[in-house]
């Protein structure tokens, strides 16, 4: 009898845990039953759920986390699928995910905070911030030999117009790994757009020495603490281990967890859907930045006419995206839409796919984070169905839908 009683207790405790996880997962932030789309129409929570689950099953997406912002506040967020498929452990909205290039949007915001404080000037060449020879900041021996590097400014770094590659060991035409390459300029700084993680890394390293603080400390002071992003860091934290996701490649093979050991503004950030959607809400509400600085951050700095975002320096151009005036601001992609200017940022790695887009005039946004290499294959439909976004340059981003062959 005692054993039976204990079994019943265990059953009730287990049921309570499942219920609490469900409540946490839904995280409806109030009693949200509907989400408003850009055109003013609404979707019910059940419609969102059925859409997400259906698309995930078609594209074989292991895990996905979603947040929708209405009135500049997180109106709905939920986790779907697994953080550990083999152990059948579900994702929840506090699960730490790899942010990949979401890192850059956060880094850009932090830089705008530094600009507002007068610590950094967007148009002052980086050479004037040096406290030692450039080659002592990292693998910049070849770059130092090219006098053109002295023209590079923080504005160029944040708008991807430095002329530096995305990753120094990656061929800029093929995207293939090639360790015979060096970190060098591929065009005149400021003359064109080409996505560059190395530009962000250069800015970060010079700022860290100039300000006498590492990126993680700066990030905590300028954003993570004020915005209450308690489970976000550019470095792996021991407290993340118990609730962090495993990534899965396009074939469903486990790629493990990302445990960032070095803070890199271009791509080491670990975060949760709860924290990152809070960040987007924070930005939309103009927190931490003056209206002037906010406007400058999202002002188009350079028009983009490349056929694709990656590889970064293809010679092919197109007028396909002229209608939306595809451009880059400072840390964010920028487009024109019938609902006003929208700003977006993606994050991409073998087992991780992330995307967010916001429409300030409509006070609406969406954040999607996936621990699946197939995640991007449902972004187009998710954006269209959930918020009515038919403007994201999905072809440029190479968000090839699940029912189309990849180019």
PDB file of N, CA and C in Angstrom, residues 113-205:
ATOM      1  N   UNK A 113      25.364  52.420 -28.105  1.00  0.00           N
ATOM      2  CA  UNK A 113      25.421  52.933 -26.732  1.00  0.00           C
ATOM      3  C   UNK A 113      26.761  53.648 -26.498  1.00  0.00           C
ATOM      4  N   UNK A 114      27.855  53.053 -26.997  1.00  0.00           N
ATOM      5  CA  UNK A 114      29.174  53.665 -26.837  1.00  0.00           C
ATOM      6  C   UNK A 114      29.274  54.972 -27.612  1.00  0.00           C
ATOM      7  N   UNK A 115      28.640  55.003 -28.772  1.00  0.00           N
ATOM      8  CA  UNK A 115      28.608  56.227 -29.579  1.00  0.00           C
ATOM      9  C   UNK A 115      27.865  57.320 -28.826  1.00  0.00           C
ATOM     10  N   UNK A 116      26.723  56.966 -28.260  1.00  0.00           N
ATOM     11  CA  UNK A 116      25.910  57.945 -27.540  1.00  0.00           C
ATOM     12  C   UNK A 116      26.651  58.510 -26.328  1.00  0.00           C
ATOM     13  N   UNK A 117      27.514  57.693 -25.729  1.00  0.00           N
ATOM     14  CA  UNK A 117      28.288  58.145 -24.578  1.00  0.00           C
ATOM     15  C   UNK A 117      29.543  58.925 -24.982  1.00  0.00           C
ATOM     16  N   UNK A 118      29.793  59.006 -26.285  1.00  0.00           N
ATOM     17  CA  UNK A 118      30.962  59.735 -26.753  1.00  0.00           C
ATOM     18  C   UNK A 118      32.257  58.944 -26.649  1.00  0.00           C
ATOM     19  N   UNK A 119      32.155  57.639 -26.406  1.00  0.00           N
ATOM     20  CA  UNK A 119      33.355  56.810 -26.287  1.00  0.00           C
ATOM     21  C   UNK A 119      33.879  56.350 -27.633  1.00  0.00           C
ATOM     22  N   UNK A 120      32.992  56.253 -28.604  1.00  0.00           N
ATOM     23  CA  UNK A 120      33.356  55.836 -29.958  1.00  0.00           C
ATOM     24  C   UNK A 120      32.713  56.792 -30.949  1.00  0.00           C
ATOM     25  N   UNK A 121      33.450  57.160 -31.983  1.00  0.00           N
ATOM     26  CA  UNK A 121      32.929  58.009 -33.070  1.00  0.00           C
ATOM     27  C   UNK A 121      32.780  57.129 -34.305  1.00  0.00           C
ATOM     28  N   UNK A 122      31.577  57.057 -34.843  1.00  0.00           N
ATOM     29  CA  UNK A 122      31.323  56.179 -35.994  1.00  0.00           C
ATOM     30  C   UNK A 122      32.233  56.457 -37.176  1.00  0.00           C
ATOM     31  N   UNK A 123      32.682  57.692 -37.333  1.00  0.00           N
ATOM     32  CA  UNK A 123      33.445  58.060 -38.529  1.00  0.00           C
ATOM     33  C   UNK A 123      34.910  58.367 -38.260  1.00  0.00           C
ATOM     34  N   UNK A 124      35.374  58.053 -37.073  1.00  0.00           N
ATOM     35  CA  UNK A 124      36.786  58.217 -36.752  1.00  0.00           C
ATOM     36  C   UNK A 124      37.514  56.922 -37.109  1.00  0.00           C
ATOM     37  N   UNK A 125      38.471  56.969 -38.032  1.00  0.00           N
ATOM     38  CA  UNK A 125      39.165  55.741 -38.440  1.00  0.00           C
ATOM     39  C   UNK A 125      39.733  54.968 -37.250  1.00  0.00           C
ATOM     40  N   UNK A 126      39.685  53.654 -37.353  1.00  0.00           N
ATOM     41  CA  UNK A 126      40.126  52.800 -36.263  1.00  0.00           C
ATOM     42  C   UNK A 126      41.591  53.024 -35.898  1.00  0.00           C
ATOM     43  N   UNK A 127      42.390  53.435 -36.861  1.00  0.00           N
ATOM     44  CA  UNK A 127      43.814  53.627 -36.613  1.00  0.00           C
ATOM     45  C   UNK A 127      44.040  54.609 -35.477  1.00  0.00           C
ATOM     46  N   UNK A 128      43.119  55.545 -35.286  1.00  0.00           N
ATOM     47  CA  UNK A 128      43.290  56.556 -34.235  1.00  0.00           C
ATOM     48  C   UNK A 128      42.965  56.024 -32.842  1.00  0.00           C
ATOM     49  N   UNK A 129      42.404  54.816 -32.759  1.00  0.00           N
ATOM     50  CA  UNK A 129      42.119  54.208 -31.457  1.00  0.00           C
ATOM     51  C   UNK A 129      43.220  53.251 -31.017  1.00  0.00           C
ATOM     52  N   UNK A 130      44.194  53.000 -31.899  1.00  0.00           N
ATOM     53  CA  UNK A 130      45.238  52.027 -31.597  1.00  0.00           C
ATOM     54  C   UNK A 130      46.118  52.474 -30.430  1.00  0.00           C
ATOM     55  N   UNK A 131      46.465  51.504 -29.588  1.00  0.00           N
ATOM     56  CA  UNK A 131      47.406  51.765 -28.501  1.00  0.00           C
ATOM     57  C   UNK A 131      48.704  50.993 -28.705  1.00  0.00           C
ATOM     58  N   UNK A 132      48.740  50.193 -29.786  1.00  0.00           N
ATOM     59  CA  UNK A 132      49.923  49.427 -30.124  1.00  0.00           C
ATOM     60  C   UNK A 132      49.825  49.079 -31.602  1.00  0.00           C
ATOM     61  N   UNK A 133      50.870  48.540 -32.234  1.00  0.00           N
ATOM     62  CA  UNK A 133      50.799  48.207 -33.653  1.00  0.00           C
ATOM     63  C   UNK A 133      49.638  47.251 -33.947  1.00  0.00           C
ATOM     64  N   UNK A 134      49.003  47.410 -35.084  1.00  0.00           N
ATOM     65  CA  UNK A 134      47.828  46.614 -35.440  1.00  0.00           C
ATOM     66  C   UNK A 134      48.091  45.115 -35.351  1.00  0.00           C
ATOM     67  N   UNK A 135      49.268  44.685 -35.790  1.00  0.00           N
ATOM     68  CA  UNK A 135      49.563  43.251 -35.811  1.00  0.00           C
ATOM     69  C   UNK A 135      49.548  42.626 -34.425  1.00  0.00           C
ATOM     70  N   UNK A 136      49.622  43.438 -33.380  1.00  0.00           N
ATOM     71  CA  UNK A 136      49.596  42.920 -32.014  1.00  0.00           C
ATOM     72  C   UNK A 136      48.161  42.708 -31.511  1.00  0.00           C
ATOM     73  N   UNK A 137      47.176  43.082 -32.306  1.00  0.00           N
ATOM     74  CA  UNK A 137      45.776  42.897 -31.926  1.00  0.00           C
ATOM     75  C   UNK A 137      45.218  41.554 -32.395  1.00  0.00           C
ATOM     76  N   UNK A 138      45.943  40.870 -33.252  1.00  0.00           N
ATOM     77  CA  UNK A 138      45.450  39.604 -33.785  1.00  0.00           C
ATOM     78  C   UNK A 138      46.187  39.264 -35.067  1.00  0.00           C
ATOM     79  N   UNK A 139      45.561  38.459 -35.934  1.00  0.00           N
ATOM     80  CA  UNK A 139      46.239  38.025 -37.173  1.00  0.00           C
ATOM     81  C   UNK A 139      46.074  39.074 -38.272  1.00  0.00           C
ATOM     82  N   UNK A 140      46.677  40.222 -38.036  1.00  0.00           N
ATOM     83  CA  UNK A 140      46.529  41.356 -38.949  1.00  0.00           C
ATOM     84  C   UNK A 140      47.849  41.770 -39.614  1.00  0.00           C
ATOM     85  N   UNK A 141      48.787  40.828 -39.692  1.00  0.00           N
ATOM     86  CA  UNK A 141      50.096  41.159 -40.276  1.00  0.00           C
ATOM     87  C   UNK A 141      49.979  41.630 -41.718  1.00  0.00           C
ATOM     88  N   UNK A 142      49.186  40.910 -42.543  1.00  0.00           N
ATOM     89  CA  UNK A 142      49.031  41.294 -43.949  1.00  0.00           C
ATOM     90  C   UNK A 142      48.179  42.545 -44.087  1.00  0.00           C
ATOM     91  N   UNK A 143      47.150  42.649 -43.265  1.00  0.00           N
ATOM     92  CA  UNK A 143      46.287  43.836 -43.320  1.00  0.00           C
ATOM     93  C   UNK A 143      47.088  45.093 -43.007  1.00  0.00           C
ATOM     94  N   UNK A 144      48.010  44.995 -42.066  1.00  0.00           N
ATOM     95  CA  UNK A 144      48.807  46.157 -41.661  1.00  0.00           C
ATOM     96  C   UNK A 144      49.665  46.692 -42.797  1.00  0.00           C
ATOM     97  N   UNK A 145      50.009  45.821 -43.742  1.00  0.00           N
ATOM     98  CA  UNK A 145      50.833  46.237 -44.882  1.00  0.00           C
ATOM     99  C   UNK A 145      50.046  47.041 -45.906  1.00  0.00           C
ATOM    100  N   UNK A 146      48.721  46.967 -45.849  1.00  0.00           N
ATOM    101  CA  UNK A 146      47.855  47.641 -46.821  1.00  0.00           C
ATOM    102  C   UNK A 146      47.385  48.965 -46.225  1.00  0.00           C
ATOM    103  N   UNK A 147      47.873  50.057 -46.748  1.00  0.00           N
ATOM    104  CA  UNK A 147      47.566  51.385 -46.195  1.00  0.00           C
ATOM    105  C   UNK A 147      46.067  51.696 -46.218  1.00  0.00           C
ATOM    106  N   UNK A 148      45.327  51.016 -47.070  1.00  0.00           N
ATOM    107  CA  UNK A 148      43.892  51.287 -47.160  1.00  0.00           C
ATOM    108  C   UNK A 148      43.153  50.950 -45.873  1.00  0.00           C
ATOM    109  N   UNK A 149      43.714  50.076 -45.055  1.00  0.00           N
ATOM    110  CA  UNK A 149      43.025  49.689 -43.829  1.00  0.00           C
ATOM    111  C   UNK A 149      42.817  50.891 -42.909  1.00  0.00           C
ATOM    112  N   UNK A 150      43.699  51.885 -43.043  1.00  0.00           N
ATOM    113  CA  UNK A 150      43.623  53.061 -42.174  1.00  0.00           C
ATOM    114  C   UNK A 150      42.388  53.923 -42.452  1.00  0.00           C
ATOM    115  N   UNK A 151      41.647  53.570 -43.514  1.00  0.00           N
ATOM    116  CA  UNK A 151      40.403  54.284 -43.820  1.00  0.00           C
ATOM    117  C   UNK A 151      39.193  53.672 -43.106  1.00  0.00           C
ATOM    118  N   UNK A 152      39.365  52.472 -42.565  1.00  0.00           N
ATOM    119  CA  UNK A 152      38.239  51.754 -41.963  1.00  0.00           C
ATOM    120  C   UNK A 152      37.757  52.463 -40.707  1.00  0.00           C
ATOM    121  N   UNK A 153      36.443  52.633 -40.611  1.00  0.00           N
ATOM    122  CA  UNK A 153      35.807  53.293 -39.471  1.00  0.00           C
ATOM    123  C   UNK A 153      34.830  52.327 -38.786  1.00  0.00           C
ATOM    124  N   UNK A 154      34.383  52.639 -37.578  1.00  0.00           N
ATOM    125  CA  UNK A 154      33.351  51.818 -36.951  1.00  0.00           C
ATOM    126  C   UNK A 154      32.096  51.704 -37.803  1.00  0.00           C
ATOM    127  N   UNK A 155      31.728  52.787 -38.483  1.00  0.00           N
ATOM    128  CA  UNK A 155      30.542  52.750 -39.358  1.00  0.00           C
ATOM    129  C   UNK A 155      30.707  51.679 -40.436  1.00  0.00           C
ATOM    130  N   UNK A 156      31.872  51.603 -41.031  1.00  0.00           N
ATOM    131  CA  UNK A 156      32.122  50.601 -42.069  1.00  0.00           C
ATOM    132  C   UNK A 156      32.064  49.189 -41.492  1.00  0.00           C
ATOM    133  N   UNK A 157      32.603  49.006 -40.293  1.00  0.00           N
ATOM    134  CA  UNK A 157      32.567  47.679 -39.668  1.00  0.00           C
ATOM    135  C   UNK A 157      31.133  47.234 -39.428  1.00  0.00           C
ATOM    136  N   UNK A 158      30.301  48.131 -38.913  1.00  0.00           N
ATOM    137  CA  UNK A 158      28.929  47.778 -38.558  1.00  0.00           C
ATOM    138  C   UNK A 158      28.007  47.666 -39.764  1.00  0.00           C
ATOM    139  N   UNK A 159      28.410  48.246 -40.893  1.00  0.00           N
ATOM    140  CA  UNK A 159      27.581  48.180 -42.108  1.00  0.00           C
ATOM    141  C   UNK A 159      28.150  47.210 -43.142  1.00  0.00           C
ATOM    142  N   UNK A 160      29.167  46.460 -42.764  1.00  0.00           N
ATOM    143  CA  UNK A 160      29.766  45.437 -43.645  1.00  0.00           C
ATOM    144  C   UNK A 160      30.324  46.048 -44.933  1.00  0.00           C
ATOM    145  N   UNK A 161      31.040  47.139 -44.798  1.00  0.00           N
ATOM    146  CA  UNK A 161      31.630  47.774 -45.981  1.00  0.00           C
ATOM    147  C   UNK A 161      33.146  47.954 -45.842  1.00  0.00           C
ATOM    148  N   UNK A 162      33.780  47.153 -44.978  1.00  0.00           N
ATOM    149  CA  UNK A 162      35.218  47.319 -44.742  1.00  0.00           C
ATOM    150  C   UNK A 162      36.086  46.815 -45.881  1.00  0.00           C
ATOM    151  N   UNK A 163      35.611  45.794 -46.602  1.00  0.00           N
ATOM    152  CA  UNK A 163      36.452  45.117 -47.584  1.00  0.00           C
ATOM    153  C   UNK A 163      37.089  43.871 -47.015  1.00  0.00           C
ATOM    154  N   UNK A 164      36.889  43.625 -45.728  1.00  0.00           N
ATOM    155  CA  UNK A 164      37.403  42.408 -45.102  1.00  0.00           C
ATOM    156  C   UNK A 164      36.464  41.238 -45.387  1.00  0.00           C
ATOM    157  N   UNK A 165      36.975  39.999 -45.333  1.00  0.00           N
ATOM    158  CA  UNK A 165      36.129  38.825 -45.602  1.00  0.00           C
ATOM    159  C   UNK A 165      35.197  38.534 -44.427  1.00  0.00           C
ATOM    160  N   UNK A 166      34.299  37.583 -44.617  1.00  0.00           N
ATOM    161  CA  UNK A 166      33.436  37.177 -43.516  1.00  0.00           C
ATOM    162  C   UNK A 166      34.267  36.434 -42.472  1.00  0.00           C
ATOM    163  N   UNK A 167      34.986  35.412 -42.931  1.00  0.00           N
ATOM    164  CA  UNK A 167      35.933  34.674 -42.092  1.00  0.00           C
ATOM    165  C   UNK A 167      37.219  34.567 -42.901  1.00  0.00           C
ATOM    166  N   UNK A 168      38.349  34.891 -42.310  1.00  0.00           N
ATOM    167  CA  UNK A 168      39.582  35.026 -43.094  1.00  0.00           C
ATOM    168  C   UNK A 168      39.970  33.752 -43.821  1.00  0.00           C
ATOM    169  N   UNK A 169      39.607  32.572 -43.248  1.00  0.00           N
ATOM    170  CA  UNK A 169      40.011  31.306 -43.877  1.00  0.00           C
ATOM    171  C   UNK A 169      38.931  30.748 -44.810  1.00  0.00           C
ATOM    172  N   UNK A 170      37.949  31.557 -45.172  1.00  0.00           N
ATOM    173  CA  UNK A 170      36.883  31.101 -46.060  1.00  0.00           C
ATOM    174  C   UNK A 170      36.972  31.835 -47.400  1.00  0.00           C
ATOM    175  N   UNK A 171      37.000  31.084 -48.496  1.00  0.00           N
ATOM    176  CA  UNK A 171      37.075  31.688 -49.821  1.00  0.00           C
ATOM    177  C   UNK A 171      35.855  32.574 -50.060  1.00  0.00           C
ATOM    178  N   UNK A 172      36.078  33.827 -50.442  1.00  0.00           N
ATOM    179  CA  UNK A 172      34.971  34.788 -50.562  1.00  0.00           C
ATOM    180  C   UNK A 172      34.092  34.529 -51.784  1.00  0.00           C
ATOM    181  N   UNK A 173      34.560  33.718 -52.715  1.00  0.00           N
ATOM    182  CA  UNK A 173      33.778  33.401 -53.913  1.00  0.00           C
ATOM    183  C   UNK A 173      33.036  32.072 -53.799  1.00  0.00           C
ATOM    184  N   UNK A 174      33.661  31.112 -53.143  1.00  0.00           N
ATOM    185  CA  UNK A 174      33.066  29.773 -53.063  1.00  0.00           C
ATOM    186  C   UNK A 174      32.481  29.449 -51.693  1.00  0.00           C
ATOM    187  N   UNK A 175      32.946  30.167 -50.680  1.00  0.00           N
ATOM    188  CA  UNK A 175      32.500  29.881 -49.329  1.00  0.00           C
ATOM    189  C   UNK A 175      33.184  28.665 -48.721  1.00  0.00           C
ATOM    190  N   UNK A 176      34.165  28.104 -49.424  1.00  0.00           N
ATOM    191  CA  UNK A 176      34.851  26.907 -48.950  1.00  0.00           C
ATOM    192  C   UNK A 176      36.036  27.267 -48.047  1.00  0.00           C
ATOM    193  N   UNK A 177      36.359  26.377 -47.128  1.00  0.00           N
ATOM    194  CA  UNK A 177      37.476  26.573 -46.211  1.00  0.00           C
ATOM    195  C   UNK A 177      38.792  26.544 -46.978  1.00  0.00           C
ATOM    196  N   UNK A 178      39.673  27.488 -46.675  1.00  0.00           N
ATOM    197  CA  UNK A 178      40.978  27.544 -47.336  1.00  0.00           C
ATOM    198  C   UNK A 178      41.955  28.242 -46.392  1.00  0.00           C
ATOM    199  N   UNK A 179      42.705  27.478 -45.653  1.00  0.00           N
ATOM    200  CA  UNK A 179      43.603  28.048 -44.652  1.00  0.00           C
ATOM    201  C   UNK A 179      44.887  28.632 -45.245  1.00  0.00           C
ATOM    202  N   UNK A 180      45.005  28.632 -46.571  1.00  0.00           N
ATOM    203  CA  UNK A 180      46.156  29.301 -47.190  1.00  0.00           C
ATOM    204  C   UNK A 180      45.897  30.794 -47.310  1.00  0.00           C
ATOM    205  N   UNK A 181      44.663  31.199 -47.041  1.00  0.00           N
ATOM    206  CA  UNK A 181      44.296  32.608 -47.163  1.00  0.00           C
ATOM    207  C   UNK A 181      44.807  33.406 -45.962  1.00  0.00           C
ATOM    208  N   UNK A 182      44.781  34.731 -46.107  1.00  0.00           N
ATOM    209  CA  UNK A 182      45.177  35.624 -45.009  1.00  0.00           C
ATOM    210  C   UNK A 182      44.059  36.644 -44.786  1.00  0.00           C
ATOM    211  N   UNK A 183      44.113  37.289 -43.662  1.00  0.00           N
ATOM    212  CA  UNK A 183      43.119  38.317 -43.335  1.00  0.00           C
ATOM    213  C   UNK A 183      43.517  39.612 -44.038  1.00  0.00           C
ATOM    214  N   UNK A 184      42.819  39.902 -45.131  1.00  0.00           N
ATOM    215  CA  UNK A 184      43.211  41.054 -45.935  1.00  0.00           C
ATOM    216  C   UNK A 184      42.000  41.760 -46.521  1.00  0.00           C
ATOM    217  N   UNK A 185      42.228  42.907 -47.147  1.00  0.00           N
ATOM    218  CA  UNK A 185      41.160  43.642 -47.820  1.00  0.00           C
ATOM    219  C   UNK A 185      40.931  43.082 -49.216  1.00  0.00           C
ATOM    220  N   UNK A 186      39.656  43.015 -49.603  1.00  0.00           N
ATOM    221  CA  UNK A 186      39.293  42.546 -50.944  1.00  0.00           C
ATOM    222  C   UNK A 186      38.756  43.672 -51.819  1.00  0.00           C
ATOM    223  N   UNK A 187      38.494  44.835 -51.224  1.00  0.00           N
ATOM    224  CA  UNK A 187      38.095  46.014 -52.001  1.00  0.00           C
ATOM    225  C   UNK A 187      38.319  47.264 -51.158  1.00  0.00           C
ATOM    226  N   UNK A 188      38.203  48.413 -51.801  1.00  0.00           N
ATOM    227  CA  UNK A 188      38.390  49.704 -51.138  1.00  0.00           C
ATOM    228  C   UNK A 188      37.363  49.875 -50.021  1.00  0.00           C
ATOM    229  N   UNK A 189      37.818  50.127 -48.778  1.00  0.00           N
ATOM    230  CA  UNK A 189      36.878  50.300 -47.662  1.00  0.00           C
ATOM    231  C   UNK A 189      35.817  51.362 -47.957  1.00  0.00           C
ATOM    232  N   UNK A 190      34.567  51.005 -47.705  1.00  0.00           N
ATOM    233  CA  UNK A 190      33.454  51.932 -47.895  1.00  0.00           C
ATOM    234  C   UNK A 190      32.838  51.928 -49.273  1.00  0.00           C
ATOM    235  N   UNK A 191      33.430  51.166 -50.214  1.00  0.00           N
ATOM    236  CA  UNK A 191      32.972  51.244 -51.607  1.00  0.00           C
ATOM    237  C   UNK A 191      31.808  50.321 -51.936  1.00  0.00           C
ATOM    238  N   UNK A 192      31.600  49.252 -51.158  1.00  0.00           N
ATOM    239  CA  UNK A 192      30.519  48.320 -51.447  1.00  0.00           C
ATOM    240  C   UNK A 192      30.180  47.509 -50.197  1.00  0.00           C
ATOM    241  N   UNK A 193      29.118  46.731 -50.302  1.00  0.00           N
ATOM    242  CA  UNK A 193      28.693  45.861 -49.205  1.00  0.00           C
ATOM    243  C   UNK A 193      29.228  44.448 -49.421  1.00  0.00           C
ATOM    244  N   UNK A 194      29.715  43.834 -48.360  1.00  0.00           N
ATOM    245  CA  UNK A 194      30.049  42.406 -48.355  1.00  0.00           C
ATOM    246  C   UNK A 194      30.101  41.973 -46.894  1.00  0.00           C
ATOM    247  N   UNK A 195      29.208  41.096 -46.530  1.00  0.00           N
ATOM    248  CA  UNK A 195      29.059  40.645 -45.139  1.00  0.00           C
ATOM    249  C   UNK A 195      30.405  40.243 -44.561  1.00  0.00           C
ATOM    250  N   UNK A 196      30.758  40.801 -43.400  1.00  0.00           N
ATOM    251  CA  UNK A 196      32.106  40.596 -42.880  1.00  0.00           C
ATOM    252  C   UNK A 196      32.129  40.423 -41.370  1.00  0.00           C
ATOM    253  N   UNK A 197      32.291  39.194 -40.935  1.00  0.00           N
ATOM    254  CA  UNK A 197      32.518  38.941 -39.526  1.00  0.00           C
ATOM    255  C   UNK A 197      33.862  39.488 -39.075  1.00  0.00           C
ATOM    256  N   UNK A 198      34.839  39.462 -39.981  1.00  0.00           N
ATOM    257  CA  UNK A 198      36.168  39.951 -39.623  1.00  0.00           C
ATOM    258  C   UNK A 198      36.150  41.460 -39.336  1.00  0.00           C
ATOM    259  N   UNK A 199      35.272  42.191 -39.995  1.00  0.00           N
ATOM    260  CA  UNK A 199      35.143  43.615 -39.707  1.00  0.00           C
ATOM    261  C   UNK A 199      34.667  43.850 -38.281  1.00  0.00           C
ATOM    262  N   UNK A 200      33.712  43.026 -37.841  1.00  0.00           N
ATOM    263  CA  UNK A 200      33.212  43.122 -36.469  1.00  0.00           C
ATOM    264  C   UNK A 200      34.304  42.740 -35.469  1.00  0.00           C
ATOM    265  N   UNK A 201      35.059  41.689 -35.795  1.00  0.00           N
ATOM    266  CA  UNK A 201      36.123  41.243 -34.885  1.00  0.00           C
ATOM    267  C   UNK A 201      37.202  42.308 -34.728  1.00  0.00           C
ATOM    268  N   UNK A 202      37.550  42.976 -35.837  1.00  0.00           N
ATOM    269  CA  UNK A 202      38.561  44.026 -35.789  1.00  0.00           C
ATOM    270  C   UNK A 202      38.093  45.168 -34.889  1.00  0.00           C
ATOM    271  N   UNK A 203      36.857  45.589 -35.064  1.00  0.00           N
ATOM    272  CA  UNK A 203      36.307  46.662 -34.244  1.00  0.00           C
ATOM    273  C   UNK A 203      36.295  46.258 -32.769  1.00  0.00           C
ATOM    274  N   UNK A 204      35.846  45.061 -32.489  1.00  0.00           N
ATOM    275  CA  UNK A 204      35.792  44.576 -31.105  1.00  0.00           C
ATOM    276  C   UNK A 204      37.165  44.599 -30.449  1.00  0.00           C
ATOM    277  N   UNK A 205      38.156  44.053 -31.143  1.00  0.00           N
ATOM    278  CA  UNK A 205      39.488  43.931 -30.530  1.00  0.00           C
ATOM    279  C   UNK A 205      40.080  45.302 -30.225  1.00  0.00           C
TER     280      UNK A 205
END
